[in-house]
Structure formats: C-alpha cells, structure tokens
PDB file of C-alpha atoms in Angstrom:
ATOM      1  CA  UNK K   5       9.991  10.135   0.437  1.00 40.00           C
ATOM      2  CA  UNK K   6      11.923  12.098   3.295  1.00 49.00           C
ATOM      3  CA  UNK K   7      13.676   8.552   4.132  1.00 48.00           C
ATOM      4  CA  UNK K   8      16.896  10.404   5.790  1.00 52.00           C
ATOM      5  CA  UNK K   9      14.530  12.962   8.071  1.00 52.00           C
ATOM      6  CA  UNK K  10      13.499   9.415   8.971  1.00 52.00           C
ATOM      7  CA  UNK K  11      16.515   7.907  10.191  1.00 51.00           C
ATOM      8  CA  UNK K  12      17.927  11.101  11.476  1.00 56.00           C
ATOM      9  CA  UNK K  13      14.598  11.916  14.044  1.00 58.00           C
ATOM     10  CA  UNK K  14      13.319   9.055  14.578  1.00 67.00           C
ATOM     11  CA  UNK K  15       9.763   9.884  13.135  1.00 77.00           C
ATOM     12  CA  UNK K  16       7.958   8.465  10.566  1.00 83.00           C
ATOM     13  CA  UNK K  17       8.619   9.934   7.297  1.00 90.00           C
ATOM     14  CA  UNK K  18       5.827  10.992   4.545  1.00 92.00           C
ATOM     15  CA  UNK K  19       5.266  10.645   1.095  1.00 93.00           C
ATOM     16  CA  UNK K  20       2.708  12.174  -1.212  1.00 93.00           C
ATOM     17  CA  UNK K  21       1.218   9.507  -4.358  1.00 93.00           C
ATOM     18  CA  UNK K  22      -1.016  10.939  -6.537  1.00 91.00           C
ATOM     19  CA  UNK K  23      -3.801   7.486  -7.043  1.00 89.00           C
ATOM     20  CA  UNK K  24      -5.918   8.786  -9.653  1.00 84.00           C
ATOM     21  CA  UNK K  25      -7.341  11.844  -8.853  1.00 86.00           C
ATOM     22  CA  UNK K  26      -6.780  11.558  -4.849  1.00 90.00           C
ATOM     23  CA  UNK K  27      -3.576  12.103  -2.883  1.00 93.00           C
ATOM     24  CA  UNK K  28      -2.783   9.317  -0.616  1.00 95.00           C
ATOM     25  CA  UNK K  29      -0.016  10.105   2.447  1.00 96.00           C
ATOM     26  CA  UNK K  30       2.185   7.154   2.567  1.00 96.00           C
ATOM     27  CA  UNK K  31       3.805   7.024   6.107  1.00 95.00           C
ATOM     28  CA  UNK K  32       7.092   4.300   7.127  1.00 95.00           C
ATOM     29  CA  UNK K  33       8.282   3.976   9.980  1.00 94.00           C
ATOM     30  CA  UNK K  34      12.326   4.632  10.730  1.00 92.00           C
ATOM     31  CA  UNK K  35      12.499   0.979  11.081  1.00 94.00           C
ATOM     32  CA  UNK K  36      10.440   0.416   7.285  1.00 95.00           C
ATOM     33  CA  UNK K  37      12.659   3.278   5.785  1.00 93.00           C
ATOM     34  CA  UNK K  38      15.843   1.152   7.099  1.00 92.00           C
ATOM     35  CA  UNK K  39      14.426  -1.811   5.688  1.00 95.00           C
ATOM     36  CA  UNK K  40      13.616  -0.189   2.353  1.00 94.00           C
ATOM     37  CA  UNK K  41      17.375   1.186   2.042  1.00 92.00           C
ATOM     38  CA  UNK K  42      18.650  -2.268   2.205  1.00 94.00           C
ATOM     39  CA  UNK K  43      16.704  -3.524  -0.846  1.00 93.00           C
ATOM     40  CA  UNK K  44      18.197  -4.064  -3.733  1.00 92.00           C
ATOM     41  CA  UNK K  45      14.626  -3.537  -5.906  1.00 91.00           C
ATOM     42  CA  UNK K  46      11.517  -1.267  -5.531  1.00 92.00           C
ATOM     43  CA  UNK K  47       8.729  -3.232  -2.854  1.00 95.00           C
ATOM     44  CA  UNK K  48       4.968  -3.067  -3.696  1.00 95.00           C
ATOM     45  CA  UNK K  49       2.668  -2.278  -1.132  1.00 95.00           C
ATOM     46  CA  UNK K  50      -0.887  -3.757  -2.180  1.00 93.00           C
ATOM     47  CA  UNK K  51      -3.711  -1.809  -1.202  1.00 93.00           C
ATOM     48  CA  UNK K  52      -6.938  -3.940  -1.412  1.00 88.00           C
ATOM     49  CA  UNK K  53     -10.342  -3.517  -0.864  1.00 85.00           C
ATOM     50  CA  UNK K  54     -12.415  -6.520  -0.850  1.00 78.00           C
ATOM     51  CA  UNK K  55     -16.546  -5.868  -1.407  1.00 74.00           C
ATOM     52  CA  UNK K  56     -18.379  -9.511  -0.037  1.00 70.00           C
ATOM     53  CA  UNK K  57     -20.650 -10.445   2.333  1.00 73.00           C
ATOM     54  CA  UNK K  58     -17.993  -7.727   4.326  1.00 75.00           C
ATOM     55  CA  UNK K  59     -16.200  -4.908   3.008  1.00 77.00           C
ATOM     56  CA  UNK K  60     -13.100  -6.247   4.212  1.00 80.00           C
ATOM     57  CA  UNK K  61      -9.619  -4.286   4.271  1.00 88.00           C
ATOM     58  CA  UNK K  62      -6.496  -5.746   3.991  1.00 90.00           C
ATOM     59  CA  UNK K  63      -2.230  -4.743   2.479  1.00 95.00           C
ATOM     60  CA  UNK K  64      -0.122  -7.289   1.202  1.00 93.00           C
ATOM     61  CA  UNK K  65       3.837  -6.912   0.461  1.00 95.00           C
ATOM     62  CA  UNK K  66       4.946  -8.505  -2.975  1.00 92.00           C
ATOM     63  CA  UNK K  67       8.019  -8.592  -4.288  1.00 85.00           C
ATOM     64  CA  UNK K  68       7.209  -7.884  -7.670  1.00 76.00           C
ATOM     65  CA  UNK K  69       9.905  -6.320 -10.293  1.00 67.00           C
ATOM     66  CA  UNK K  70       7.244  -4.212 -11.706  1.00 67.00           C
ATOM     67  CA  UNK K  71       3.593  -3.777 -12.189  1.00 71.00           C
ATOM     68  CA  UNK K  72       1.584  -1.345 -14.320  1.00 74.00           C
ATOM     69  CA  UNK K  73      -1.108  -0.209 -12.321  1.00 82.00           C
ATOM     70  CA  UNK K  74       1.501   0.622  -9.736  1.00 90.00           C
ATOM     71  CA  UNK K  75       2.639   3.915  -8.140  1.00 91.00           C
ATOM     72  CA  UNK K  76       6.003   5.238  -7.691  1.00 92.00           C
ATOM     73  CA  UNK K  77       6.163   6.630  -4.340  1.00 93.00           C
ATOM     74  CA  UNK K  78      10.110   6.355  -4.815  1.00 91.00           C
ATOM     75  CA  UNK K  79      12.869   4.546  -6.058  1.00 90.00           C
ATOM     76  CA  UNK K  80      12.524   1.549  -3.134  1.00 92.00           C
ATOM     77  CA  UNK K  81       8.583   1.898  -2.589  1.00 94.00           C
ATOM     78  CA  UNK K  82       5.626   1.322  -5.337  1.00 94.00           C
ATOM     79  CA  UNK K  83       1.951   1.724  -4.268  1.00 94.00           C
ATOM     80  CA  UNK K  84      -0.983  -0.919  -6.210  1.00 91.00           C
ATOM     81  CA  UNK K  85      -4.533  -0.022  -5.182  1.00 90.00           C
ATOM     82  CA  UNK K  86      -6.982  -2.244  -5.973  1.00 86.00           C
ATOM     83  CA  UNK K  87     -10.847  -3.348  -5.738  1.00 83.00           C
ATOM     84  CA  UNK K  88     -12.286  -6.690  -5.646  1.00 77.00           C
ATOM     85  CA  UNK K  89     -15.191  -8.752  -5.466  1.00 73.00           C
ATOM     86  CA  UNK K  90     -15.704 -12.373  -5.128  1.00 68.00           C
ATOM     87  CA  UNK K  91     -17.751 -14.466  -6.934  1.00 68.00           C
ATOM     88  CA  UNK K  92     -19.849 -15.845  -4.401  1.00 69.00           C
ATOM     89  CA  UNK K  93     -20.013 -15.055  -0.478  1.00 71.00           C
ATOM     90  CA  UNK K  94     -18.072 -17.457   0.898  1.00 67.00           C
ATOM     91  CA  UNK K  95     -14.472 -17.653   2.473  1.00 65.00           C
ATOM     92  CA  UNK K  96     -12.289 -18.525  -0.297  1.00 62.00           C
ATOM     93  CA  UNK K  97     -14.204 -17.720  -3.256  1.00 58.00           C
ATOM     94  CA  UNK K  98     -12.672 -16.822  -6.509  1.00 62.00           C
ATOM     95  CA  UNK K  99     -12.101 -12.544  -7.181  1.00 59.00           C
ATOM     96  CA  UNK K 100     -12.510 -10.632  -9.361  1.00 57.00           C
ATOM     97  CA  UNK K 101     -11.626  -6.857  -9.990  1.00 55.00           C
ATOM     98  CA  UNK K 102     -14.389  -4.782 -10.016  1.00 51.00           C
ATOM     99  CA  UNK K 103     -15.570  -2.583 -12.741  1.00 48.00           C
ATOM    100  CA  UNK K 104     -17.456  -0.207 -11.691  1.00 46.00           C
ATOM    101  CA  UNK K 105     -16.084   3.107 -12.234  1.00 44.00           C
ATOM    102  CA  UNK K 106     -16.924   4.618  -9.414  1.00 49.00           C
ATOM    103  CA  UNK K 107     -15.061   1.630  -7.414  1.00 49.00           C
ATOM    104  CA  UNK K 108     -12.586   1.988  -9.569  1.00 56.00           C
ATOM    105  CA  UNK K 109     -11.853   5.561  -8.429  1.00 69.00           C
ATOM    106  CA  UNK K 110     -11.094   4.374  -5.199  1.00 78.00           C
ATOM    107  CA  UNK K 111      -7.747   5.535  -3.132  1.00 88.00           C
ATOM    108  CA  UNK K 112      -6.882   5.511   0.693  1.00 93.00           C
ATOM    109  CA  UNK K 113      -6.201   8.629   2.452  1.00 95.00           C
ATOM    110  CA  UNK K 114      -3.224   7.258   3.905  1.00 96.00           C
ATOM    111  CA  UNK K 115      -1.066   4.362   4.570  1.00 96.00           C
ATOM    112  CA  UNK K 116       1.328   2.973   7.180  1.00 96.00           C
ATOM    113  CA  UNK K 117       4.075   0.886   6.585  1.00 97.00           C
ATOM    114  CA  UNK K 118       5.852  -0.491   9.249  1.00 96.00           C
ATOM    115  CA  UNK K 119       8.806  -3.197   9.744  1.00 96.00           C
ATOM    116  CA  UNK K 120       9.093  -5.211  12.854  1.00 95.00           C
ATOM    117  CA  UNK K 121      10.413  -9.111  13.362  1.00 95.00           C
ATOM    118  CA  UNK K 122      11.273  -9.758  10.247  1.00 95.00           C
ATOM    119  CA  UNK K 123       8.038  -8.469   8.952  1.00 97.00           C
ATOM    120  CA  UNK K 124       6.109  -5.585   6.154  1.00 97.00           C
ATOM    121  CA  UNK K 125       2.998  -4.414   8.363  1.00 96.00           C
ATOM    122  CA  UNK K 126       0.905  -2.379   6.703  1.00 96.00           C
ATOM    123  CA  UNK K 127      -2.697  -0.279   7.056  1.00 96.00           C
ATOM    124  CA  UNK K 128      -4.992   2.155   5.689  1.00 95.00           C
ATOM    125  CA  UNK K 129      -7.852   4.651   6.234  1.00 93.00           C
ATOM    126  CA  UNK K 130     -10.468   5.534   3.768  1.00 85.00           C
TER     127      UNK K 130
END
C-alpha cells in the first residue's frame, strides 16, 4: 500500500492483492490509511458474495489476529474473499460455504475502504 503517498497528497492509496489467479485493486482513502497506521494489528476486510433468493454483496471488517484464507495486502490490511449460499431462502437462514469450483474463483475487481465517524466503510465491484 502506498500509504505515504495517500497521506502526503490526500488521494486514495492503491494496492494490488492476488486473489487466486486474478488481481484485485484495493483502494484506501486517506482517512482509512491514517486509521490503519494507528492500529497495532492488521484489519481483515471480508468481501462476501451470498447467493440465495437474491445475490447480496457485503463488506465486513473483522478483528481477526490471523485467518489462514486471508490474503495479506500489506502489514496492516488483509483481504478475505468468501462466497456463501443459505440453506433455505429466508432472512437469517444458516449459510454454508459454496463448494462449486467456479464460484470459489470469485474475485472482486476492486475494493474501496474508507473510515468515517469511527466506522469502517467498504464496497467492491465485480
């Protein structure tokens, strides 16, 4: 992550994470870079794609010390890409990992991370 560039110019920093055979661009706002720089341990950003009655995109921020499936973007940031399918089509249904090899190849093209009003904010694009 070119966080120094972000801090000096006020522009978003850009990093590349290798997700399987694909590359994902990770953009952090200057606020996110400042918040990451203050952390003692890395932040894990989970990018979730859920397949159920509707497809749902979600970005979650996890306080994990380590995850074997997480990809290190840099010393302060890890990326975890997951796909889920609920066992039934209803709100709050139990989710299960998807076994389809094609769906396991899911990788976002980009991830954007911001930090505002004490909260992490994220989005991603396919």
